[in-house]
Short mmCIF file of C-alpha atoms and ligand atoms in Angstrom, two decimals:
data_model
loop_
_atom_site.label_atom_id
_atom_site.label_comp_id
_atom_site.label_asym_id
_atom_site.label_seq_id
_atom_site.Cartn_x
_atom_site.Cartn_y
_atom_site.Cartn_z
CA MET A 192 -16.92 -28.29 15.11
CA ASN A 193 -14.87 -29.69 12.23
CA ILE A 194 -15.17 -27.41 9.23
CA THR A 195 -13.73 -27.51 5.74
CA ILE A 196 -13.74 -24.38 3.67
CA PHE A 197 -13.29 -24.25 -0.07
CA GLY A 198 -11.72 -21.12 -1.26
CA THR A 199 -9.14 -18.96 0.54
CA GLY A 200 -10.00 -15.58 -0.96
CA TYR A 201 -11.40 -12.67 0.99
CA VAL A 202 -14.49 -14.46 2.11
CA GLY A 203 -13.06 -18.01 2.57
CA LEU A 204 -9.95 -16.90 4.53
CA VAL A 205 -11.83 -14.53 6.94
CA THR A 206 -14.61 -17.02 7.44
CA GLY A 207 -12.19 -19.81 8.35
CA THR A 208 -10.11 -17.75 10.49
CA CYS A 209 -12.99 -16.38 12.46
CA PHE A 210 -14.49 -19.92 12.98
CA ALA A 211 -11.15 -21.08 14.05
CA GLU A 212 -10.86 -18.15 16.47
CA MET A 213 -14.07 -19.40 18.12
CA GLY A 214 -12.46 -22.74 18.89
CA ASN A 215 -13.50 -24.72 15.78
CA GLN A 216 -11.17 -27.00 13.87
CA VAL A 217 -10.84 -25.39 10.35
CA THR A 218 -9.27 -26.70 7.24
CA CYS A 219 -9.03 -24.19 4.27
CA VAL A 220 -8.67 -25.78 0.84
CA ASP A 221 -7.62 -23.98 -2.22
CA ILE A 222 -6.70 -24.97 -5.79
CA ASP A 223 -4.07 -22.28 -5.73
CA GLU A 224 -0.94 -24.03 -4.65
CA GLU A 225 1.07 -20.83 -4.44
CA LYS A 226 -1.45 -19.19 -2.09
CA ILE A 227 -1.61 -22.27 0.07
CA ASN A 228 2.12 -22.47 0.34
CA GLN A 229 2.32 -18.90 1.34
CA LEU A 230 -0.57 -19.29 3.84
CA LYS A 231 1.23 -22.31 5.39
CA LYS A 232 4.20 -20.03 5.98
CA GLY A 233 1.99 -17.41 7.69
CA VAL A 234 2.10 -15.11 4.62
CA VAL A 235 -1.41 -13.68 3.89
CA PRO A 236 -1.83 -12.95 0.11
CA ILE A 237 -4.47 -10.21 0.65
CA PHE A 238 -4.50 -6.96 2.68
CA GLU A 239 -7.01 -7.10 5.33
CA PRO A 240 -6.37 -5.36 8.62
CA GLY A 241 -6.03 -7.80 11.49
CA LEU A 242 -6.21 -11.00 9.53
CA GLU A 243 -2.54 -11.88 9.37
CA GLU A 244 -2.04 -11.79 13.11
CA LEU A 245 -5.31 -13.95 13.64
CA ILE A 246 -4.14 -16.48 11.13
CA GLN A 247 -0.88 -16.91 12.62
CA GLU A 248 -2.20 -17.24 16.14
CA ASN A 249 -4.83 -19.93 14.97
CA CYS A 250 -2.39 -21.78 12.95
CA LYS A 251 0.02 -21.85 16.06
CA GLN A 252 -2.85 -23.36 18.12
CA ASN A 253 -3.49 -25.88 15.47
CA ARG A 254 -7.07 -24.90 14.84
CA LEU A 255 -6.44 -23.61 11.38
CA ASN A 256 -4.66 -25.33 8.55
CA PHE A 257 -4.39 -25.03 4.85
CA THR A 258 -4.29 -27.64 2.11
CA THR A 259 -4.55 -28.10 -1.75
CA SER A 260 -5.75 -31.58 -1.37
CA SER A 261 -9.44 -31.95 -0.45
CA SER A 262 -10.11 -35.68 -0.23
CA VAL A 263 -8.40 -36.43 3.09
CA GLU A 264 -9.86 -33.18 4.82
CA VAL A 265 -13.31 -33.85 3.34
CA GLN A 266 -13.37 -37.27 5.00
CA ASN A 267 -12.66 -35.88 8.54
CA SER A 268 -15.37 -33.22 8.53
CA ASN A 269 -19.19 -32.94 8.09
CA ILE A 270 -19.50 -29.14 7.65
CA TYR A 271 -18.57 -27.86 4.36
CA ILE A 272 -18.44 -24.18 3.37
CA ILE A 273 -18.21 -23.20 -0.32
CA ALA A 274 -16.58 -19.77 -0.62
CA VAL A 275 -15.02 -19.78 -4.08
CA GLY A 276 -15.43 -16.97 -6.56
CA THR A 277 -18.65 -16.39 -8.75
CA PRO A 278 -16.95 -13.93 -11.30
CA MET A 279 -19.00 -12.45 -14.17
CA GLY A 280 -19.82 -14.58 -17.01
CA GLU A 281 -19.93 -13.32 -20.63
CA ASN A 282 -23.42 -12.17 -20.61
CA GLY A 283 -23.42 -10.66 -17.16
CA GLU A 284 -24.58 -14.04 -15.63
CA ALA A 285 -22.68 -15.32 -12.50
CA ASN A 286 -20.17 -17.94 -13.56
CA LEU A 287 -20.82 -20.98 -11.32
CA LYS A 288 -18.08 -23.24 -12.51
CA TYR A 289 -15.99 -22.94 -9.36
CA VAL A 290 -18.99 -23.64 -7.17
CA PHE A 291 -20.00 -26.64 -9.18
CA ASP A 292 -16.48 -28.01 -9.14
CA VAL A 293 -16.62 -27.81 -5.29
CA ALA A 294 -19.88 -29.65 -5.33
CA LYS A 295 -18.45 -32.40 -7.30
CA THR A 296 -15.53 -32.75 -4.90
CA ILE A 297 -17.74 -32.97 -1.94
CA GLY A 298 -19.96 -35.49 -3.54
CA GLU A 299 -16.89 -37.57 -4.46
CA ASN A 300 -15.82 -37.75 -0.85
CA ILE A 301 -18.58 -37.54 1.81
CA THR A 302 -19.22 -40.58 3.80
CA GLU A 303 -21.70 -39.46 6.56
CA GLU A 304 -24.58 -36.96 7.04
CA SER A 305 -23.20 -33.41 6.06
CA ILE A 306 -24.20 -29.83 5.88
CA ILE A 307 -22.98 -28.01 2.76
CA ILE A 308 -23.05 -24.35 3.39
CA ASN A 309 -22.91 -21.98 0.29
CA LYS A 310 -21.27 -18.63 1.09
CA SER A 311 -20.58 -17.75 -2.42
CA THR A 312 -22.89 -15.22 -3.95
CA VAL A 313 -25.09 -17.23 -6.39
CA PRO A 314 -28.21 -16.80 -8.29
CA VAL A 315 -31.72 -18.16 -7.01
CA GLY A 316 -31.74 -21.93 -7.74
CA THR A 317 -27.93 -22.65 -7.42
CA ALA A 318 -28.53 -24.62 -4.05
CA GLU A 319 -30.82 -26.94 -6.06
CA LYS A 320 -28.21 -27.40 -8.72
CA VAL A 321 -25.46 -28.05 -6.00
CA ASN A 322 -27.85 -30.67 -4.41
CA GLN A 323 -28.18 -32.53 -7.74
CA ILE A 324 -24.28 -32.51 -8.50
CA ILE A 325 -23.63 -34.00 -5.06
CA LEU A 326 -26.46 -36.58 -5.46
CA ASP A 327 -25.14 -37.59 -8.87
CA GLU A 328 -21.68 -38.20 -7.36
CA LEU A 329 -23.03 -40.19 -4.41
CA ASN A 330 -25.13 -42.36 -6.84
CA LYS A 331 -21.91 -42.99 -8.85
CA ARG A 332 -20.12 -44.27 -5.67
CA ASN A 333 -23.36 -46.14 -4.77
CA ILE A 334 -23.38 -44.57 -1.47
CA ASP A 335 -26.67 -43.49 0.39
CA CYS A 336 -25.72 -40.63 2.76
CA GLU A 337 -27.79 -37.71 3.87
CA PHE A 338 -26.76 -34.15 3.12
CA HIS A 339 -28.31 -30.67 3.33
CA VAL A 340 -27.35 -27.73 1.14
CA VAL A 341 -27.86 -24.46 3.03
CA SER A 342 -27.54 -20.91 1.70
CA ASN A 343 -25.44 -18.62 3.95
CA PRO A 344 -24.58 -15.57 1.92
CA GLU A 345 -21.80 -13.31 3.29
CA PHE A 346 -22.02 -9.70 3.97
CA LEU A 347 -18.58 -8.82 5.11
CA LYS A 348 -16.93 -5.75 3.56
CA GLU A 349 -13.28 -5.77 2.55
CA GLY A 350 -11.21 -3.42 4.81
CA ASP A 351 -13.45 -4.41 7.83
CA ALA A 352 -13.97 -7.90 7.30
CA ILE A 353 -13.06 -9.31 10.57
CA ARG A 354 -15.21 -7.00 12.44
CA ASP A 355 -18.19 -7.54 10.05
CA PHE A 356 -17.82 -11.33 10.40
CA MET A 357 -17.40 -11.19 14.27
CA TYR A 358 -20.28 -8.76 14.88
CA PRO A 359 -22.60 -9.20 11.90
CA ASP A 360 -25.82 -7.04 11.61
CA ARG A 361 -27.44 -10.32 10.68
CA ILE A 362 -26.56 -13.91 9.61
CA VAL A 363 -28.90 -15.13 6.81
CA ILE A 364 -29.53 -18.73 6.81
CA GLY A 365 -31.65 -20.41 4.04
CA THR A 366 -32.69 -23.86 4.73
CA GLU A 367 -35.95 -25.72 5.09
CA ASN A 368 -34.29 -28.54 6.92
CA GLU A 369 -34.80 -28.62 10.77
CA TYR A 370 -31.28 -30.65 11.43
CA ALA A 371 -29.40 -28.21 9.05
CA ARG A 372 -31.09 -25.26 10.96
CA LYS A 373 -30.05 -26.66 14.29
CA VAL A 374 -26.47 -27.20 13.05
CA MET A 375 -26.26 -23.63 11.62
CA CYS A 376 -27.57 -22.29 14.88
CA GLU A 377 -24.85 -23.99 16.88
CA LEU A 378 -22.15 -23.01 14.31
CA TYR A 379 -23.00 -19.42 14.61
CA SER A 380 -23.85 -19.38 18.32
CA SER A 381 -20.53 -17.73 19.20
CA PHE A 382 -21.39 -14.82 16.97
CA SER A 383 -24.87 -14.36 18.39
CA MET A 384 -24.11 -14.18 22.09
CA LYS A 385 -25.54 -10.69 22.78
CA TYR A 386 -28.77 -11.14 20.81
CA ASP A 387 -30.00 -13.33 18.17
CA ARG A 388 -28.55 -12.30 14.76
CA LEU A 389 -29.79 -15.39 12.84
CA LEU A 390 -32.51 -14.87 10.12
CA VAL A 391 -33.61 -18.20 9.04
CA MET A 392 -35.55 -18.22 5.77
CA GLY A 393 -36.01 -20.26 2.61
CA VAL A 394 -33.01 -21.22 0.50
CA LYS A 395 -34.11 -19.25 -2.46
CA GLU A 396 -35.09 -16.18 -0.43
CA ALA A 397 -31.58 -16.31 1.03
CA GLU A 398 -29.95 -16.49 -2.28
CA LEU A 399 -31.75 -13.36 -3.53
CA THR A 400 -31.30 -11.51 -0.33
CA LYS A 401 -27.53 -11.19 -1.02
CA TYR A 402 -28.08 -9.80 -4.57
CA ALA A 403 -30.81 -7.47 -3.44
CA ALA A 404 -28.60 -6.10 -0.62
CA ASN A 405 -25.80 -5.34 -2.95
CA ALA A 406 -27.96 -3.95 -5.67
CA MET A 407 -29.56 -1.68 -2.95
CA LEU A 408 -26.30 -0.25 -1.97
CA ALA A 409 -25.13 0.17 -5.52
CA THR A 410 -28.30 1.96 -6.13
CA LYS A 411 -27.77 4.48 -3.26
CA ILE A 412 -24.31 5.25 -4.91
CA SER A 413 -25.60 5.63 -8.38
CA PHE A 414 -28.45 7.77 -7.07
CA ILE A 415 -26.37 10.33 -5.20
CA ASN A 416 -23.92 10.41 -8.25
CA GLU A 417 -26.81 11.36 -10.41
CA ILE A 418 -27.83 14.07 -8.00
CA ALA A 419 -24.15 15.23 -8.10
CA THR A 420 -24.25 15.50 -11.85
CA LEU A 421 -27.30 17.64 -11.56
CA CYS A 422 -25.59 19.77 -8.89
CA ASN A 423 -22.58 20.23 -11.21
CA THR A 424 -24.86 21.67 -14.04
CA LEU A 425 -26.86 23.78 -11.55
CA GLU A 426 -23.51 25.09 -9.99
CA ILE A 427 -24.54 23.98 -6.44
CA ASP A 428 -22.60 21.87 -3.93
CA VAL A 429 -23.81 18.20 -3.56
CA ASP A 430 -22.06 17.96 -0.30
CA GLU A 431 -24.68 20.21 1.21
CA VAL A 432 -27.29 18.23 -0.42
CA ARG A 433 -25.89 14.85 0.81
CA LYS A 434 -25.83 16.10 4.40
CA GLY A 435 -29.40 17.45 3.99
CA ILE A 436 -30.76 14.04 2.94
CA GLY A 437 -28.54 11.87 4.98
CA SER A 438 -29.78 13.53 8.16
CA ASP A 439 -33.28 12.03 7.38
CA LYS A 440 -33.23 8.56 9.42
CA ARG A 441 -35.10 6.97 6.49
CA ILE A 442 -32.26 7.60 4.17
CA GLY A 443 -29.22 7.64 6.40
CA TYR A 444 -25.65 8.90 5.62
CA SER A 445 -24.27 5.49 4.35
CA PHE A 446 -23.56 4.87 0.70
CA ILE A 447 -24.68 8.44 -0.36
CA TYR A 448 -21.19 9.72 -0.94
CA PRO A 449 -20.69 10.98 -4.42
CA GLY A 450 -17.56 9.81 -6.15
CA CYS A 451 -15.84 8.47 -9.34
CA GLY A 452 -17.92 5.18 -9.38
CA TYR A 453 -18.13 2.02 -7.38
CA GLY A 454 -15.94 -0.91 -8.27
CA GLY A 455 -14.81 -4.15 -6.42
CA SER A 456 -15.44 -7.77 -6.88
CA CYS A 457 -19.03 -7.55 -5.78
CA PHE A 458 -21.18 -4.65 -6.76
CA PRO A 459 -20.46 -4.51 -10.52
CA LYS A 460 -20.80 -8.36 -11.01
CA ASP A 461 -23.75 -8.78 -8.63
CA VAL A 462 -25.77 -5.84 -10.22
CA GLN A 463 -25.03 -7.48 -13.60
CA ALA A 464 -26.01 -10.95 -12.28
CA LEU A 465 -29.28 -9.61 -10.97
CA ILE A 466 -30.09 -7.87 -14.27
CA HIS A 467 -29.32 -11.26 -16.01
CA THR A 468 -31.74 -13.10 -13.59
CA SER A 469 -34.52 -10.53 -14.09
CA ILE A 470 -34.42 -10.44 -17.82
CA GLU A 471 -34.31 -14.43 -17.79
CA SER A 472 -37.29 -14.29 -15.51
CA GLY A 473 -39.21 -11.86 -17.89
CA ILE A 474 -38.67 -8.75 -15.88
CA ASP A 475 -37.21 -5.48 -17.26
CA PRO A 476 -34.98 -4.32 -14.59
CA VAL A 477 -35.20 -0.63 -15.29
CA ILE A 478 -33.65 0.47 -11.99
CA LEU A 479 -30.85 -1.91 -12.03
CA LYS A 480 -29.88 -1.00 -15.65
CA ALA A 481 -29.86 2.67 -14.73
CA VAL A 482 -27.57 2.05 -11.81
CA GLU A 483 -25.18 0.41 -14.02
CA VAL A 484 -25.37 3.04 -16.75
CA ARG A 485 -24.77 5.75 -14.18
CA ASN A 486 -21.71 3.89 -12.58
CA THR A 487 -20.11 3.45 -16.00
CA SER A 488 -20.35 7.19 -16.85
CA GLN A 489 -19.25 8.04 -13.34
CA LYS A 490 -15.98 6.20 -13.90
CA GLU A 491 -15.45 8.36 -16.94
CA LEU A 492 -16.37 11.56 -15.58
CA MET A 493 -12.84 12.52 -14.06
CA VAL A 494 -11.39 11.86 -17.57
CA ASN A 495 -13.97 14.09 -19.14
CA GLN A 496 -13.08 16.78 -16.55
CA ILE A 497 -9.32 16.42 -17.53
CA PHE A 498 -10.25 16.59 -21.30
CA GLU A 499 -12.12 19.81 -20.46
CA GLU A 500 -9.04 21.27 -18.70
CA PHE A 501 -6.31 20.11 -20.97
CA GLY A 502 -7.90 19.18 -24.34
CA ASN A 503 -8.39 15.63 -25.72
CA ASP A 504 -4.68 15.33 -26.56
CA LEU A 505 -2.70 14.60 -23.43
CA SER A 506 0.82 13.85 -24.98
CA GLY A 507 3.42 15.22 -22.81
CA ARG A 508 1.21 15.64 -19.77
CA LYS A 509 2.17 13.96 -16.56
CA PHE A 510 -0.54 13.16 -13.99
CA ALA A 511 -0.26 12.03 -10.36
CA ILE A 512 -2.74 9.63 -8.90
CA TRP A 513 -3.36 9.03 -5.36
CA GLY A 514 -5.11 5.61 -4.54
CA LEU A 515 -5.56 2.69 -6.80
CA SER A 516 -7.54 0.08 -4.97
CA PHE A 517 -11.24 -0.02 -5.44
CA LYS A 518 -11.84 1.46 -1.96
CA PRO A 519 -9.60 2.28 1.08
CA GLY A 520 -8.61 -0.67 3.49
CA THR A 521 -7.97 -3.24 0.84
CA ASN A 522 -5.54 -4.20 -1.89
CA ASP A 523 -8.41 -5.43 -4.12
CA ILE A 524 -8.33 -3.59 -7.50
CA ARG A 525 -11.08 -5.64 -9.24
CA GLU A 526 -13.21 -3.39 -11.22
CA ALA A 527 -11.49 -0.34 -9.65
CA PRO A 528 -12.35 3.12 -11.23
CA SER A 529 -8.58 3.72 -11.25
CA LEU A 530 -7.93 1.27 -13.90
CA VAL A 531 -10.60 2.74 -16.19
CA ILE A 532 -9.19 6.27 -15.55
CA ILE A 533 -5.61 5.21 -16.17
CA GLU A 534 -6.49 3.32 -19.41
CA LYS A 535 -8.21 6.28 -20.81
CA LEU A 536 -5.46 8.90 -19.77
CA ILE A 537 -2.73 6.71 -21.32
CA ASN A 538 -4.71 6.18 -24.40
CA ALA A 539 -4.84 9.94 -24.74
CA GLY A 540 -1.11 10.08 -24.56
CA ALA A 541 -0.47 10.92 -20.72
CA ILE A 542 2.15 9.53 -18.43
CA ILE A 543 0.91 8.41 -14.87
CA TYR A 544 2.79 8.45 -11.65
CA ALA A 545 0.66 6.69 -9.17
CA HIS A 546 0.83 5.95 -5.38
CA ASP A 547 -1.12 3.57 -3.27
CA PRO A 548 -0.12 2.28 0.20
CA VAL A 549 -0.91 -1.52 -0.44
CA SER A 550 -2.15 -2.24 -3.88
CA ILE A 551 0.88 -1.65 -6.08
CA SER A 552 1.83 -5.46 -6.40
CA GLU A 553 -1.79 -6.11 -7.53
CA VAL A 554 -1.67 -3.43 -10.12
CA LYS A 555 1.65 -4.70 -11.38
CA LYS A 556 -0.04 -7.99 -12.20
CA VAL A 557 -2.61 -6.47 -14.61
CA ILE A 558 -0.97 -3.53 -16.35
CA PRO A 559 -0.42 -4.47 -19.90
CA GLU A 560 3.00 -4.61 -21.38
CA PRO A 561 2.69 -1.66 -23.81
CA TRP A 562 2.16 0.60 -20.68
CA ALA A 563 5.63 -0.16 -19.16
CA LYS A 564 7.02 3.30 -19.93
CA LYS A 565 3.77 5.13 -19.29
CA ILE A 566 2.91 4.19 -15.84
CA PHE A 567 5.10 4.39 -12.64
CA LEU A 568 3.98 2.90 -9.42
CA PHE A 569 5.16 4.04 -5.83
CA GLU A 570 3.94 2.82 -2.43
CA GLU A 571 6.21 4.88 -0.07
CA ASN A 572 6.14 8.61 -0.22
CA GLN A 573 2.96 10.09 -1.55
CA TYR A 574 4.61 13.37 -2.41
CA GLU A 575 7.52 12.20 -4.55
CA ILE A 576 5.16 11.39 -7.34
CA LEU A 577 4.06 15.09 -7.74
CA GLU A 578 7.30 16.44 -9.18
CA ASN A 579 6.36 18.34 -12.39
CA THR A 580 2.88 16.94 -12.61
CA ASP A 581 0.02 18.74 -14.59
CA ALA A 582 -2.58 17.68 -12.05
CA LEU A 583 -3.15 15.47 -8.99
CA LEU A 584 -6.04 13.00 -9.14
CA LEU A 585 -7.51 11.58 -5.85
CA ILE A 586 -9.08 8.36 -6.70
CA THR A 587 -9.24 6.22 -3.52
CA GLU A 588 -9.83 8.07 -0.22
CA TRP A 589 -7.12 6.35 1.89
CA LYS A 590 -6.81 8.14 5.36
CA LEU A 591 -3.29 9.33 4.43
CA TYR A 592 -4.56 11.43 1.63
CA ARG A 593 -7.16 13.11 3.78
CA ASN A 594 -5.24 15.93 5.25
CA PRO A 595 -2.21 16.42 3.20
CA ASP A 596 0.41 19.15 3.18
CA PHE A 597 -1.10 21.31 0.43
CA LEU A 598 1.64 23.84 0.18
CA GLN A 599 4.10 21.13 -0.39
CA ILE A 600 1.81 19.75 -2.95
CA LYS A 601 1.53 23.13 -4.66
CA GLU A 602 5.30 23.81 -4.61
CA THR A 603 6.03 20.43 -6.23
CA MET A 604 3.50 20.22 -9.10
CA LYS A 605 3.93 22.09 -12.25
CA SER A 606 0.40 23.29 -12.17
CA PRO A 607 -1.65 23.22 -8.97
CA ILE A 608 -4.92 21.35 -10.28
CA ILE A 609 -6.61 18.73 -8.09
CA PHE A 610 -9.30 16.33 -9.47
CA ASP A 611 -10.94 15.21 -6.28
CA GLY A 612 -12.76 11.84 -7.35
CA ARG A 613 -14.02 11.30 -3.66
CA ASN A 614 -14.92 14.81 -2.68
CA GLN A 615 -12.37 14.66 0.27
CA TYR A 616 -11.14 18.28 0.22
CA SER A 617 -12.74 21.65 0.82
CA PRO A 618 -13.19 23.52 -2.70
CA LYS A 619 -13.05 26.80 -0.74
CA GLN A 620 -9.81 26.12 1.18
CA LEU A 621 -8.17 24.85 -2.01
CA ARG A 622 -9.20 27.68 -4.22
CA GLU A 623 -7.89 30.14 -1.39
CA LEU A 624 -4.63 28.27 -1.47
CA GLY A 625 -4.34 28.82 -5.23
CA PHE A 626 -5.43 25.42 -6.59
CA THR A 627 -7.83 24.75 -9.30
CA TYR A 628 -10.24 22.40 -7.70
CA LYS A 629 -12.55 19.96 -9.56
CA GLY A 630 -14.78 17.72 -7.43
CA ILE A 631 -17.81 15.54 -8.04
CA GLY A 632 -20.86 17.91 -8.25
CA ARG A 633 -19.33 20.75 -6.48
N1 LIG B 290 -15.01 -10.08 -1.56
C1 LIG B 290 -15.93 -9.77 -0.89
O1 LIG B 290 -15.91 -8.61 -0.16
C2 LIG B 290 -17.17 -10.53 -0.74
C3 LIG B 290 -18.22 -10.26 0.24
C4 LIG B 290 -19.23 -11.03 0.21
C5 LIG B 290 -19.47 -11.96 -0.70
N2 LIG B 290 -18.48 -12.36 -1.46
C6 LIG B 290 -18.77 -13.44 -2.40
O2 LIG B 290 -17.95 -14.55 -1.93
C7 LIG B 290 -17.41 -15.38 -2.97
C8 LIG B 290 -15.96 -15.36 -2.82
O3 LIG B 290 -15.43 -14.09 -3.06
P1 LIG B 290 -13.97 -13.77 -2.61
O4 LIG B 290 -13.73 -12.33 -2.96
O5 LIG B 290 -13.49 -14.32 -1.48
O6 LIG B 290 -13.34 -14.62 -4.04
P2 LIG B 290 -11.68 -14.60 -4.38
O7 LIG B 290 -11.56 -14.53 -5.77
O8 LIG B 290 -10.86 -13.63 -3.47
O9 LIG B 290 -11.27 -16.08 -3.88
C9 LIG B 290 -11.87 -17.27 -4.35
C10 LIG B 290 -10.77 -18.32 -4.10
O10 LIG B 290 -11.47 -19.75 -4.41
C11 LIG B 290 -10.40 -20.55 -5.05
N3 LIG B 290 -11.02 -21.66 -5.76
C12 LIG B 290 -11.48 -21.60 -6.92
N4 LIG B 290 -12.02 -22.99 -7.18
C13 LIG B 290 -11.73 -23.79 -6.11
C14 LIG B 290 -11.98 -25.12 -5.93
N5 LIG B 290 -12.58 -25.87 -6.65
N6 LIG B 290 -11.44 -25.52 -4.63
C15 LIG B 290 -11.10 -24.67 -3.78
N7 LIG B 290 -10.65 -23.44 -4.09
C16 LIG B 290 -11.13 -22.95 -5.11
C17 LIG B 290 -9.70 -19.52 -5.90
O11 LIG B 290 -8.37 -20.13 -6.06
C18 LIG B 290 -9.63 -18.34 -5.04
O12 LIG B 290 -8.40 -18.44 -4.02
C19 LIG B 290 -17.93 -14.65 -4.30
O13 LIG B 290 -19.13 -15.29 -4.72
C20 LIG B 290 -18.27 -13.33 -3.95
O14 LIG B 290 -19.30 -12.68 -4.68
C21 LIG B 290 -17.33 -11.60 -1.62
#
């Protein structure tokens, strides 16, 4: 099949590459010239395990190509995938500007019956708006050509995106049109060989399914974080409680790990967008609002623990941070708890030495100029940043931090204090080794 994808971010790039891997002819379009130039040279702008090799191989086989100009490619294809960003707007709503821009481009170019697949996470009713924009453009051109807008939300997770795309739990397809359903089944047939993973439903149901899924996962995280806060006050270990409830199959172990808050490009903005949709619909989203409130306080928890230990004035204090990306396996730092924690510590006078295996260049893009002498970033040796530090803060649970040399850590630091924002270490072991240990709800 000939496929054109708009947007070469985490979703567009993985989707395009995986469809090419299955033998389709894929053109990826982006407005970011630098990104496209890099991709043409085989340089992948994001860190996603396994992606670079797959891109290079599919480019070599001429199944995958990249471009900034959309008109030529659009005319050679009849399947268009929208995978552009839908960032948070001023009032928490999803900003649909990029989606609508792509819809306009498609309307300006299509000449034959086409399927327009929306993979971006968008509020209920967006497919109708995309439909109208394309229709308006066709009318302007005086062209009468059929097209069908399908909702096909994406559920991949960064860090495991290729596997999630190749072996999805389910493929949600929102369409009421029989021809579109048939094309979508064909498009995804290679990903549904073992058993049928397709869930075909109404367009609006598909649009809401994505938000409901992310909101449910965020709710689980905020729930366990609330339980962890209670554990802290009651002086009991939330990790025992976590195992106690996770073993119940109705609850499960996933997404009930306490920590210093969820971040990323999806959960925070999607919870906000769903709150916005609910309020607009006259519903008071009490649960979603609480999920959001708990997460905000969770990002501040470690800073409060530090203030308790050292006082509110951190001038002259030096802290080491392990992990900056919003989670392991990605260089994505959007809404990362690390950024909130760093900002608060620097504002209180601290100096930060931070290590992350892949996100340093991303962090450099966003740190404000006044911080230049207050934050130092490293991606090689995780131990070299510990020299003379007052405490070590574990913020992202990369595997390389999981079982470190604690004796070396203790010898290098000024004072052996660990703030474990991901409950990775054993409080008992660390206390026996002479550390002061502060976890989340432990
Ligand atoms: N990142 C994830 O893990 C994930 C998972 C599931 C769903 N989603 C959703 O998928 C969508 C995309 O997310 P992402 O993280 O891949 O975004 P991203 O920000 O990484 O990438 C978006 C890309 O779209 C490009 N773009 C903007 N306007 C364009 C246009 N008119 N034509 C062509 N390209 C254009 C941008 O330059 C950018 O490269 C969002 O709605 C997001 O919520 C993301």
